[in-house]
XYZ file of C-alpha atoms in Angstrom:
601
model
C 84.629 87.939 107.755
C 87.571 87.585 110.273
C 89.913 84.528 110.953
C 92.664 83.495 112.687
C 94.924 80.715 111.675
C 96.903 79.002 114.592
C 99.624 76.850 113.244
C 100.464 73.636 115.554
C 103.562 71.492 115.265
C 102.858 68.586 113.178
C 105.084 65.595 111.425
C 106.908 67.256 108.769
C 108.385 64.926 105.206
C 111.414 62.912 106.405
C 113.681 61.146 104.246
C 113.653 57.252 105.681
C 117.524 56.653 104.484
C 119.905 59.492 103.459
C 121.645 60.007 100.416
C 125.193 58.998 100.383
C 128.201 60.183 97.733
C 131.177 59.207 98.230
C 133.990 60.766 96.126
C 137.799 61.046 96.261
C 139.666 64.485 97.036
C 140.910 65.182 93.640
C 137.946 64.452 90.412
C 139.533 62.043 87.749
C 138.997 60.362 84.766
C 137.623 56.762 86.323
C 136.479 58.339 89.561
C 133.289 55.606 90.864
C 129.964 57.417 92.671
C 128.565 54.873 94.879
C 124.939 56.024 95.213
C 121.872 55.047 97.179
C 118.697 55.764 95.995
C 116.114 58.270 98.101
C 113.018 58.057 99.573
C 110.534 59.718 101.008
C 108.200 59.158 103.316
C 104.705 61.534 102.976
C 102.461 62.321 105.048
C 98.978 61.969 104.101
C 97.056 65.800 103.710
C 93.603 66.407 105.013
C 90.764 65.029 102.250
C 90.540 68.977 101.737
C 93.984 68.760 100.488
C 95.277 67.609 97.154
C 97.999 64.699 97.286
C 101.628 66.114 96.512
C 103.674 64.680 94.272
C 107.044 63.707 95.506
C 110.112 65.067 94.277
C 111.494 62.829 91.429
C 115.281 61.533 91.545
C 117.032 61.792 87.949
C 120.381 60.177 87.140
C 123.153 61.388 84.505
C 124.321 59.207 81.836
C 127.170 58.517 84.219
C 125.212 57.490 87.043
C 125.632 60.465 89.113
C 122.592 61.728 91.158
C 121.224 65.677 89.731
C 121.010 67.274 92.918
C 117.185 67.452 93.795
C 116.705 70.590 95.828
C 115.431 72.564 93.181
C 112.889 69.834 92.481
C 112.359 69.544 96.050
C 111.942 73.545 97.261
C 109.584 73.362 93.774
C 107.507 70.647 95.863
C 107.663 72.723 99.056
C 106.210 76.346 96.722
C 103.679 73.910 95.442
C 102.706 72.071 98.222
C 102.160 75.756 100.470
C 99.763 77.258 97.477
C 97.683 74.317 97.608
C 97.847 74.472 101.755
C 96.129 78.463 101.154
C 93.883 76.943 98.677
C 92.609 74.338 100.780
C 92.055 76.907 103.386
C 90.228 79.363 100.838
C 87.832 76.720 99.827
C 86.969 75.848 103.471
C 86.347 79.391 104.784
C 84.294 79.925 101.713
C 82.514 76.565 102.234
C 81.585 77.549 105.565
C 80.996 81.301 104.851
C 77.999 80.227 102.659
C 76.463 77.827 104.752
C 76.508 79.928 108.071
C 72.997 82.174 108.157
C 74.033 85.590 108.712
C 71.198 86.821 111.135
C 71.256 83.700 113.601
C 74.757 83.218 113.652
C 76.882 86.063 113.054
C 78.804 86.274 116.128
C 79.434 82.545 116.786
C 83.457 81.336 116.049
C 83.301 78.045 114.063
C 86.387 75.778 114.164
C 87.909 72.610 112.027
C 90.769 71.165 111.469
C 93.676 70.605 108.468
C 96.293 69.062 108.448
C 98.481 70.337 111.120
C 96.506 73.857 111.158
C 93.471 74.872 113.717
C 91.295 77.468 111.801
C 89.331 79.379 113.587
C 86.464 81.913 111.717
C 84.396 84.377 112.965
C 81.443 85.809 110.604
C 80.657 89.579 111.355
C 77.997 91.483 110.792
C 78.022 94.057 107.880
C 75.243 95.761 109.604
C 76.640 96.458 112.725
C 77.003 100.141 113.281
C 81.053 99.373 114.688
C 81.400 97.452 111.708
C 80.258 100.409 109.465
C 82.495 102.763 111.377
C 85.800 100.777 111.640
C 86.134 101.184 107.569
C 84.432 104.013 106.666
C 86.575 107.468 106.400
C 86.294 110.396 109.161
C 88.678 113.266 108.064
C 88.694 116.593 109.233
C 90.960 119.922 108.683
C 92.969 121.361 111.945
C 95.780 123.967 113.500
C 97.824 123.386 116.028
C 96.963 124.888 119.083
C 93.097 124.761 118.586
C 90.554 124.087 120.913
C 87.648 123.244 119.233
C 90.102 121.027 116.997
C 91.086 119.219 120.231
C 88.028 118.789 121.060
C 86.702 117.202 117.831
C 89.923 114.769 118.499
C 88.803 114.169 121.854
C 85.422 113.252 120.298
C 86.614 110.924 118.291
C 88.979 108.930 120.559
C 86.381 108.463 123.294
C 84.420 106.834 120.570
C 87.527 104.345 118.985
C 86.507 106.036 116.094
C 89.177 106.119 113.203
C 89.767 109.354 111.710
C 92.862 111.007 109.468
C 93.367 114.442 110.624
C 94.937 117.100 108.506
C 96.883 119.824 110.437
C 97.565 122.898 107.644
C 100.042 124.626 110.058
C 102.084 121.134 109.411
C 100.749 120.480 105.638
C 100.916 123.955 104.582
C 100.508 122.813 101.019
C 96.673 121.966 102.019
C 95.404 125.124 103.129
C 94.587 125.293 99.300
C 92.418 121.646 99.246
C 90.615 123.288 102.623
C 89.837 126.498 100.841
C 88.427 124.610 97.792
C 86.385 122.196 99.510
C 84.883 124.613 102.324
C 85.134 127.987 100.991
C 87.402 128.908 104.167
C 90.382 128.810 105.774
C 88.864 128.110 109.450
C 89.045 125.103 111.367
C 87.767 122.544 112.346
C 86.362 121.191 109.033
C 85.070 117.561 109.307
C 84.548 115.547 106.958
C 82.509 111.855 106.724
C 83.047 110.399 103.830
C 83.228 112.759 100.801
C 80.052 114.497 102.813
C 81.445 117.986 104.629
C 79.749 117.543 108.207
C 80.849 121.006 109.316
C 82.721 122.290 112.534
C 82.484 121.289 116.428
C 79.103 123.028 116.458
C 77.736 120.809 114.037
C 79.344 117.804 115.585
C 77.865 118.570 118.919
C 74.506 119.041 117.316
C 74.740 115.199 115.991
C 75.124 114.048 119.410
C 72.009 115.011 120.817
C 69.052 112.905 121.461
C 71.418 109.987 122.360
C 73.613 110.114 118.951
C 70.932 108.945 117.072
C 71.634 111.236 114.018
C 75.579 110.581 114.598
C 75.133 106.890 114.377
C 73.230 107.359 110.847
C 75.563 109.897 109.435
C 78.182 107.606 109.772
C 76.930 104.433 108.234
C 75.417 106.774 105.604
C 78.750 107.687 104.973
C 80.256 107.258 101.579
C 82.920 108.373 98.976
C 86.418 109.277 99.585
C 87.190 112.451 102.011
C 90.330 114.673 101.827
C 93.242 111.913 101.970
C 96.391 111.269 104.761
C 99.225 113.401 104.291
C 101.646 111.198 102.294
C 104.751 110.621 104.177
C 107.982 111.941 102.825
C 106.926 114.551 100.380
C 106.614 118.313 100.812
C 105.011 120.127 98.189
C 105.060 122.933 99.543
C 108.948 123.278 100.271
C 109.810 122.176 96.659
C 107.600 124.737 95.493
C 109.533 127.400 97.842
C 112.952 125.924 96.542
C 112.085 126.220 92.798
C 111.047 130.064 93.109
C 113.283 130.477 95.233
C 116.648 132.376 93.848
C 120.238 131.629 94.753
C 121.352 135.052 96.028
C 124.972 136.438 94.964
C 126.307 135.871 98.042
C 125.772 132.318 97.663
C 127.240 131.997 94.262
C 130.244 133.652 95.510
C 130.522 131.235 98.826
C 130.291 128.439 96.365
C 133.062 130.096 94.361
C 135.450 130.598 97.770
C 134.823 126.985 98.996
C 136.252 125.443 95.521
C 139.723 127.495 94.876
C 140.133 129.090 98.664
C 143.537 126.520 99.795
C 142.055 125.428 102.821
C 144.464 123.975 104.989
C 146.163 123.604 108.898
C 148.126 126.928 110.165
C 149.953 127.759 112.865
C 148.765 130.761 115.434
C 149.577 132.041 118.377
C 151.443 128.823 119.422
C 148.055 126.962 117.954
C 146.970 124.968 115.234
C 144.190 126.387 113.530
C 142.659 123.632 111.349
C 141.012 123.826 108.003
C 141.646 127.850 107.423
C 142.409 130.792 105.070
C 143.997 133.855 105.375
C 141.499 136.945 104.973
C 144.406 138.446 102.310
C 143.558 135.087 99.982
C 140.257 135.606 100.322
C 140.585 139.471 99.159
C 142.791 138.401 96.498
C 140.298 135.644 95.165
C 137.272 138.230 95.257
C 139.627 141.103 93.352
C 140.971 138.280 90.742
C 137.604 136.367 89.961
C 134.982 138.600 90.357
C 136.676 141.588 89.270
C 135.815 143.250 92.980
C 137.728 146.596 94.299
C 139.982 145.472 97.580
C 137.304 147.383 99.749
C 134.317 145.837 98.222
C 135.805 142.492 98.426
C 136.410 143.651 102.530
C 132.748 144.241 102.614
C 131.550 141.160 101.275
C 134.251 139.409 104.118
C 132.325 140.889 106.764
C 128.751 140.003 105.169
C 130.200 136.049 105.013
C 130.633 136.532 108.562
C 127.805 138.480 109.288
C 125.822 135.827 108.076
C 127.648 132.974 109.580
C 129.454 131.696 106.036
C 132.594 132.200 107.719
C 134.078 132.837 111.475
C 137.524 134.066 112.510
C 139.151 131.111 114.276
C 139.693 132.516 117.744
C 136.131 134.690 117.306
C 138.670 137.825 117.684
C 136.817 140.201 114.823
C 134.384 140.196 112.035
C 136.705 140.206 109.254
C 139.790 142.126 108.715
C 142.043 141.862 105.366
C 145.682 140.662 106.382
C 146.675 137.522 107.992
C 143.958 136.573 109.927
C 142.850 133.531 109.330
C 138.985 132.200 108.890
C 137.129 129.155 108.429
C 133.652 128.316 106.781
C 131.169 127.396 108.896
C 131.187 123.476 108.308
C 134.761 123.580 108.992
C 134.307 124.829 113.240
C 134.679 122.348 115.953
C 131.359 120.361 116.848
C 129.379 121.567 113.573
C 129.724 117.777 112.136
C 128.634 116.683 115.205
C 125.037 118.925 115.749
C 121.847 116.726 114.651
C 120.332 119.357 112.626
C 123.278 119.338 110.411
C 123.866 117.010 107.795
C 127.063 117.594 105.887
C 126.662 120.944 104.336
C 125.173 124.104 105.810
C 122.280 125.845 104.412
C 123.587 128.458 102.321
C 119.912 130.002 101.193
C 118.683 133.491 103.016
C 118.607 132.937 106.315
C 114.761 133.149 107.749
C 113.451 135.682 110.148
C 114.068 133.597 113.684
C 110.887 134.953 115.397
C 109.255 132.860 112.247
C 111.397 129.954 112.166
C 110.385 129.667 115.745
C 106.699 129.854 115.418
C 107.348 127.588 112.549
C 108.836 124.644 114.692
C 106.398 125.537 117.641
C 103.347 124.948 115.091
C 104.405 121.269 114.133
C 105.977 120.305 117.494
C 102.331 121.336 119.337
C 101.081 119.334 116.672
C 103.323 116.222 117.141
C 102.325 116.099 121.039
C 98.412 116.830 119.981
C 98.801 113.643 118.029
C 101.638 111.200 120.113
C 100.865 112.209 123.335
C 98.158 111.926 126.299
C 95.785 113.883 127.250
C 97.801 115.305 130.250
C 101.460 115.420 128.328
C 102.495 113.154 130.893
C 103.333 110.175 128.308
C 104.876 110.797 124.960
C 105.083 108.174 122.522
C 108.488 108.244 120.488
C 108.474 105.745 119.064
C 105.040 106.686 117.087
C 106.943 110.512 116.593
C 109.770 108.592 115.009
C 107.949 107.202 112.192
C 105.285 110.462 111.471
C 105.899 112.585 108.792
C 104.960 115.928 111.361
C 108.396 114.860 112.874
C 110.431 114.205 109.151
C 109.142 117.460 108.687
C 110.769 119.042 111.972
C 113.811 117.558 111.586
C 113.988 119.243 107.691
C 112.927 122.516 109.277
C 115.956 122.332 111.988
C 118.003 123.265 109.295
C 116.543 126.613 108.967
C 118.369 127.281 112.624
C 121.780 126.715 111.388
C 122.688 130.381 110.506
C 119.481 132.486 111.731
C 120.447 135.984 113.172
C 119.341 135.781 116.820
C 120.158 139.833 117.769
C 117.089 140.803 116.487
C 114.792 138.828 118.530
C 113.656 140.882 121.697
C 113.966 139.819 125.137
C 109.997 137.679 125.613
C 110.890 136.205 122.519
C 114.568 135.190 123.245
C 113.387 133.569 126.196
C 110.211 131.624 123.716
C 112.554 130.834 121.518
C 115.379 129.117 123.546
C 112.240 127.175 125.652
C 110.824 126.063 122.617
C 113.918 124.637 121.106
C 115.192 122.795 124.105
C 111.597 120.835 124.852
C 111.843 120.301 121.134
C 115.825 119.047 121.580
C 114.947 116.766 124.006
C 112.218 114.797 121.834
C 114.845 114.876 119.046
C 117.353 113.708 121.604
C 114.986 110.913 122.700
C 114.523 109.487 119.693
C 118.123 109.539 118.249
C 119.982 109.220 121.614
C 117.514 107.380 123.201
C 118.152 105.825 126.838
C 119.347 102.647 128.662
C 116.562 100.673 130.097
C 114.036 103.527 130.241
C 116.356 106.080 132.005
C 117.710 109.132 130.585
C 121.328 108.565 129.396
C 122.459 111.777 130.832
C 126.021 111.627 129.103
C 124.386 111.066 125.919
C 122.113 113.626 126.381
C 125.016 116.662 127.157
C 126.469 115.477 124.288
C 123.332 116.419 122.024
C 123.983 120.074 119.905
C 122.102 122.105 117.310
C 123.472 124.321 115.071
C 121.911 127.595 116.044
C 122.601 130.956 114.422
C 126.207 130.008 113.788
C 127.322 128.308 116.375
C 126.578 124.226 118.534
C 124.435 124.691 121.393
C 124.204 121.782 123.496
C 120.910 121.496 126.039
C 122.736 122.390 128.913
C 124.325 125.671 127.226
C 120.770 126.774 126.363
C 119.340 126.138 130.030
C 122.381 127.420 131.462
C 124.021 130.091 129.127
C 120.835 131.665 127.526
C 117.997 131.056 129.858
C 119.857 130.953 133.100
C 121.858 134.133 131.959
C 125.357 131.985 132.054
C 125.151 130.684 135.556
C 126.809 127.258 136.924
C 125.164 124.312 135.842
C 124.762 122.079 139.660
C 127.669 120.898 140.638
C 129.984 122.681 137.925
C 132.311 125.321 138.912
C 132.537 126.791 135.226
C 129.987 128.667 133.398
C 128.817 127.179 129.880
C 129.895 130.664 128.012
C 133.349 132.195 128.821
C 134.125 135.963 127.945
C 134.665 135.917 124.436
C 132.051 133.638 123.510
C 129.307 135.385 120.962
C 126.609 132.871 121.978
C 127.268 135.242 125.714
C 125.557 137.799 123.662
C 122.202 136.081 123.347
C 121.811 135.420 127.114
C 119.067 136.816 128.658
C 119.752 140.022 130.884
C 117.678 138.658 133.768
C 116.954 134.797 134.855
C 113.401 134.409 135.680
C 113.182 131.249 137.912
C 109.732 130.434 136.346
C 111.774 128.961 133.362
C 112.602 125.684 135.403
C 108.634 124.921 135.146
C 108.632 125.822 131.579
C 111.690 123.449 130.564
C 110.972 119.415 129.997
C 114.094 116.724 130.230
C 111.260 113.794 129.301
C 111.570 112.264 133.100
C 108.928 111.178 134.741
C 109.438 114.170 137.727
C 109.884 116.827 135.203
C 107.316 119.615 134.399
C 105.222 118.150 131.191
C 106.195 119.024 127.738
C 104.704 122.243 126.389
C 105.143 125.105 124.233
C 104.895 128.624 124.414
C 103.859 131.454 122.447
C 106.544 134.896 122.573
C 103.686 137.119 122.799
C 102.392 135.379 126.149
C 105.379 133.079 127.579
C 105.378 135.141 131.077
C 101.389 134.709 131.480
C 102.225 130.763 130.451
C 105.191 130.158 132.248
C 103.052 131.159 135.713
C 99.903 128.741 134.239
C 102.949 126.147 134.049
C 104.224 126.853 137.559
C 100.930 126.545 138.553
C 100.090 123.348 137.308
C 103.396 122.024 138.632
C 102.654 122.766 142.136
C 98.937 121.048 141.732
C 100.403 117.646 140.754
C 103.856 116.610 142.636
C 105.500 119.712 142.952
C 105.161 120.328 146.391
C 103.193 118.347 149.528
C 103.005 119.939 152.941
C 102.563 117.909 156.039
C 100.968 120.109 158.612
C 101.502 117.578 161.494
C 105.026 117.176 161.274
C 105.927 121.255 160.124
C 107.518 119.897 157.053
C 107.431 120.705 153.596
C 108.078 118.336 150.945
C 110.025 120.018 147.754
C 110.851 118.984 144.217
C 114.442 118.686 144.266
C 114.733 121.493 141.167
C 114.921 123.543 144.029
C 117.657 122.246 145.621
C 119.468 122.024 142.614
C 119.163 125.656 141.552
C 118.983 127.620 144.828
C 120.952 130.356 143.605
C 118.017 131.056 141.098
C 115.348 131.254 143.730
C 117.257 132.308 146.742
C 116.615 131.487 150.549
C 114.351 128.547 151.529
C 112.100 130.794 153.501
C 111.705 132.966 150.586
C 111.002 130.212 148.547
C 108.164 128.700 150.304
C 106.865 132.908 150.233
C 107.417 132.436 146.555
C 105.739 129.044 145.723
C 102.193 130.688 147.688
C 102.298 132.672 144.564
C 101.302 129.717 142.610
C 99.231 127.407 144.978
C 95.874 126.270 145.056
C 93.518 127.920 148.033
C 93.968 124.390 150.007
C 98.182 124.389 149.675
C 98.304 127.987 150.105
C 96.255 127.788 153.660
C 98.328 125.144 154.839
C 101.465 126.983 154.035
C 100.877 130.455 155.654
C 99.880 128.592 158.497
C 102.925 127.314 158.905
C 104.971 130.075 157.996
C 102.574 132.934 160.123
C 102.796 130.742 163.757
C 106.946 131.930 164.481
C 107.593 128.571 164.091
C 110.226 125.843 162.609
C 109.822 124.830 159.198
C 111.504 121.651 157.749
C 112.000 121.602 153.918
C 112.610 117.441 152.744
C 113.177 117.443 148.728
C 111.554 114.381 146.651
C 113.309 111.864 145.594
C 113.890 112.384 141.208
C 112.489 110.011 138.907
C 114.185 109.844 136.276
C 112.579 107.103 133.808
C 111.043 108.816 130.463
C 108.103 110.031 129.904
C 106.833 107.552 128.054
């Protein structure tokens, strides 16, 4: 049984003549209280409704009035529990002398004092009743389309369901092995009852649902539970096997007696560094180290991004070059995936920590957004536990070694991470009346294999192989920066399609695998062109352009060789029109779009 309560104004208890003390400034022995006694005025309850009791006015031997709000907010406790009582007893007067079969959708109403209650009586055997609180679960990877399907299923129908993704919840892989005797997915579940995958599903829907329908009020028991937000078994598990290499025993050793301090360089202050002699001299005093072995674990500190020389001029050298740990460099304190100290265990392999994010970001958008990708909802990713879980796994970034990935997965990898930035930035930066805050955004970093990458030095620097952003006349990476290193050797325009800034006149969000990114970045160019990337106006020769292309003409060279280009990617219809226009000899007029730039939301 459902009910609403609608609370009206009504006369509340008014005193009919305030109290009144009147004292002097300073207490003293023959001080006189002049006092007038209080009364209230009640009103009179419903006949449902006990009669309160009014607060009662005490007075001290000396005639003083004991201050009565503690008597009185006593009253006002009292008087709301016997208000819900009242109400109780009604609904459950009325419950019992409705009939069930004749009248279980009609919406009875009556009156308390000052409250309207209205009460509707549903039916327990209504099949939408049954399914509303019974328990659909079911076992899923990200990525999966027969697991997107059974989703689909189940959101056409307003069907409640908890869905279990183990390439987010790792740690229940084991709980789907024990309860199906696989590791294959989809597994649904009604009730305790295992239903099987999409083919069984699908084989429940036929003649009309019928068999669906009784499966699910059948349904009974408890089914694998919701993920429980905030806890990780898996990743304490990992942490309590895991062992604290030598190499971190010894950073913790450097970071506690190493003097730390300001120094002056090359007409430069160099803040919070140490000479590589002092850091020689600690490793030969307090671990007993030979001068060249204590060299050699310099250069691994660097190697693995422990430490960097201040002006990036070497890996380590002993003498008086100076070095700083890596929590210590410009902008570190400032990246969102670090959060006061680095990550000083083994640094992961980055072609895994990148699948890694990929799996629980696909499954974040499976979950928060449309159909389409078109609308994200943040404020749901906010609050999820797939996202508390992405936002741990960031850390893994901070000092991954980047040189070994190869060029397809350099380019996955950098994609990945900057659709992925720019949910992270949307949520934490957020924007100013549903418009990106650009200046916000540039100012967003990661920690990434030892050094801050902001969005526009991975679109730029890595993926655009360090060209101009628009409108800049510098390049994000100058000639001695090591992130110049990990830009890609040629800029494949297709990239623009792949990337996502969460506007409305963006491409949509989406992932990519390394193995496939160049087959998925044309499916993505593709798609653009079907929806708004490009209109063509046969009547007036023109050709109407998202302005990307504009913006980055250098990347896709002369307009007429970008409108031979695009054909690459059109439908039959588009690509007609276009060839048409481009085969008679004559002018073409290229307009660009006007950029939306509200969120995605």
């Amino acid at each position: 049984m459902g009910s609403e309560v609608v609370e009206e104004p009504t006369e509340t208890t008014s005193l009919s003549s305030p109290r009144k003390i009147q004292t002097n400034d300073a207490p003293t022995a023959n001080c006189h209280v002049s006092v007038t006694p209080t009364t209230l005025s009640i009103v009179q309850p419903h006949s449902l409704l006990p009669k309160p009791v009014p607060p009662t006015t005490t007075y001290s031997p000396n005639d003083v009035v004991v201050s009565s709000s503690a008597t009185f907010a006593k009253f006002l406790r009292q008087r709301r529990n016997d208000l819900s009582s009242a109400i109780s007893k009604g609904i459950s007067t009325l419950k019992h002398s409705i009939n069930d079969q004749n009248d279980c959708n009609c919406v009875t109403e009556f009156n308390l004092s000052g409250l309207k209650v209205f009460v509707t009586v549903e039916n327990k055997n209504d099949a939408s009743f049954a399914r509303g609180r019974m328990r659909i679960s079911f076992f899923s990877r990200s990525n999966c389309r027969e697991c997107c399907a059974v989703r689909r299923f189940f959101r056409e129908r307003a069907l409640r369901f908890v869905e279990i993704n183990v390439d987010v919840f790792a740690e229940r892989e084991k709980e789907l092995r024990e309860r199906t005797g696989s590791a294959t997915v989809p597994k649904i579940f009604f009730g305790e009852k295992l239903i099987g995958g999409l083919v069984e599903l699908n084989a429940l829907r036929k003649d009309g649902g019928e068999e669906l329908e009784r499966r699910l009020t059948a349904a009974v028991g408890e089914g694998p539970s919701a993920p429980a937000y905030g806890f990780d078994e898996a990743a304490e598990v990992e942490e309590e096997e895991e062992e604290e290499e030598e190499i971190g025993r010894v950073v913790r050793v450097l970071r506690q007696r190493l003097p730390i301090q300001d120094r002056w360089m090359k007409m430069k202050i160099a803040r919070n560094c140490f000479a590589g002699s002092e850091l020689v001299e600690l490793l030969v005093r307090h671990h007993g180290c030979a001068p060249s072995k204590a060299v050699e674990i310099g250069k691994q500190l660097c190697k693995k991004h422990f430490i960097h020389h201040v002006f990036g001029e070497n890996d380590f050298e002993e003498g008086n070059h100076f070095y700083r740990f890596l929590e210590h460099e410009p902008l570190i304190s400032k990246c969102f995936n670090f959060r006061g100290s680095t990550n000083d265990s083994e640094p992961k392999a980055a072609a895994a920590v990148c699948d890694r994010l990929t799996k629980i970001m696909c499954a974040i958008l499976e979950s928060y957004a449309s159909e389409d990708r078109r609308h994200v909802d943040y404020m749901a990713i906010s609050k999820s536990e797939e996202f508390r879980r992405y936002v741990n796994m960031t850390q893994d970034l901070q000092r991954v070694n980047l040189l070994e990935l190869s060029e397809n997965e350099t380019l996955a990898f950098f994609i990945n991470l900057y659709n992925a930035m720019i949910i992270h930035a949307m949520i934490r930066v957020g924007c100013e009346e549903g418009v990106i805050n650009r200046r916000s955004f540039s100012d967003f970093h990661y920690l990434i294999g030892g050094h801050p990458y902001s969005l526009g030095a991975i679109k730029n620097g890595i993926l655009r192989s360090n060209q101009r952003p628009p409108y800049s006349l510098i390049k994000p990476f100058g000639t001695g920066d090591r992130r110049l290193e990990h830009a890609l050797v040629k800029m494949d325009p297709l990239v623009h399609f792949g990337l996502c800034n969460g506007t409305k006149s963006s491409p949509k969000v989406r992932f990519f695998s390394s193995y496939r990114v160049a087959e998925e970045l044309r499916s993505a160019a593709r798609e653009f062109f079907e929806n708004d990337g490009i209109e063509v106006d046969l009547e007036k020769r023109t050709i109407h352009l998202t302005p990307i292309f504009k913006w980055h003409s250098s990347d896709f060279g002369q307009e007429r060789n970008i409108l031979k280009w695009i054909i690459n990617f059109l439908d039959a219809n588009k690509a007609g029109l276009l060839t048409h226009l481009l085969g008679d000899g004559g002018h073409v007029n290229i307009s660009y779009m006007s950029y939306d730039w509200s969120i995605n939301s």
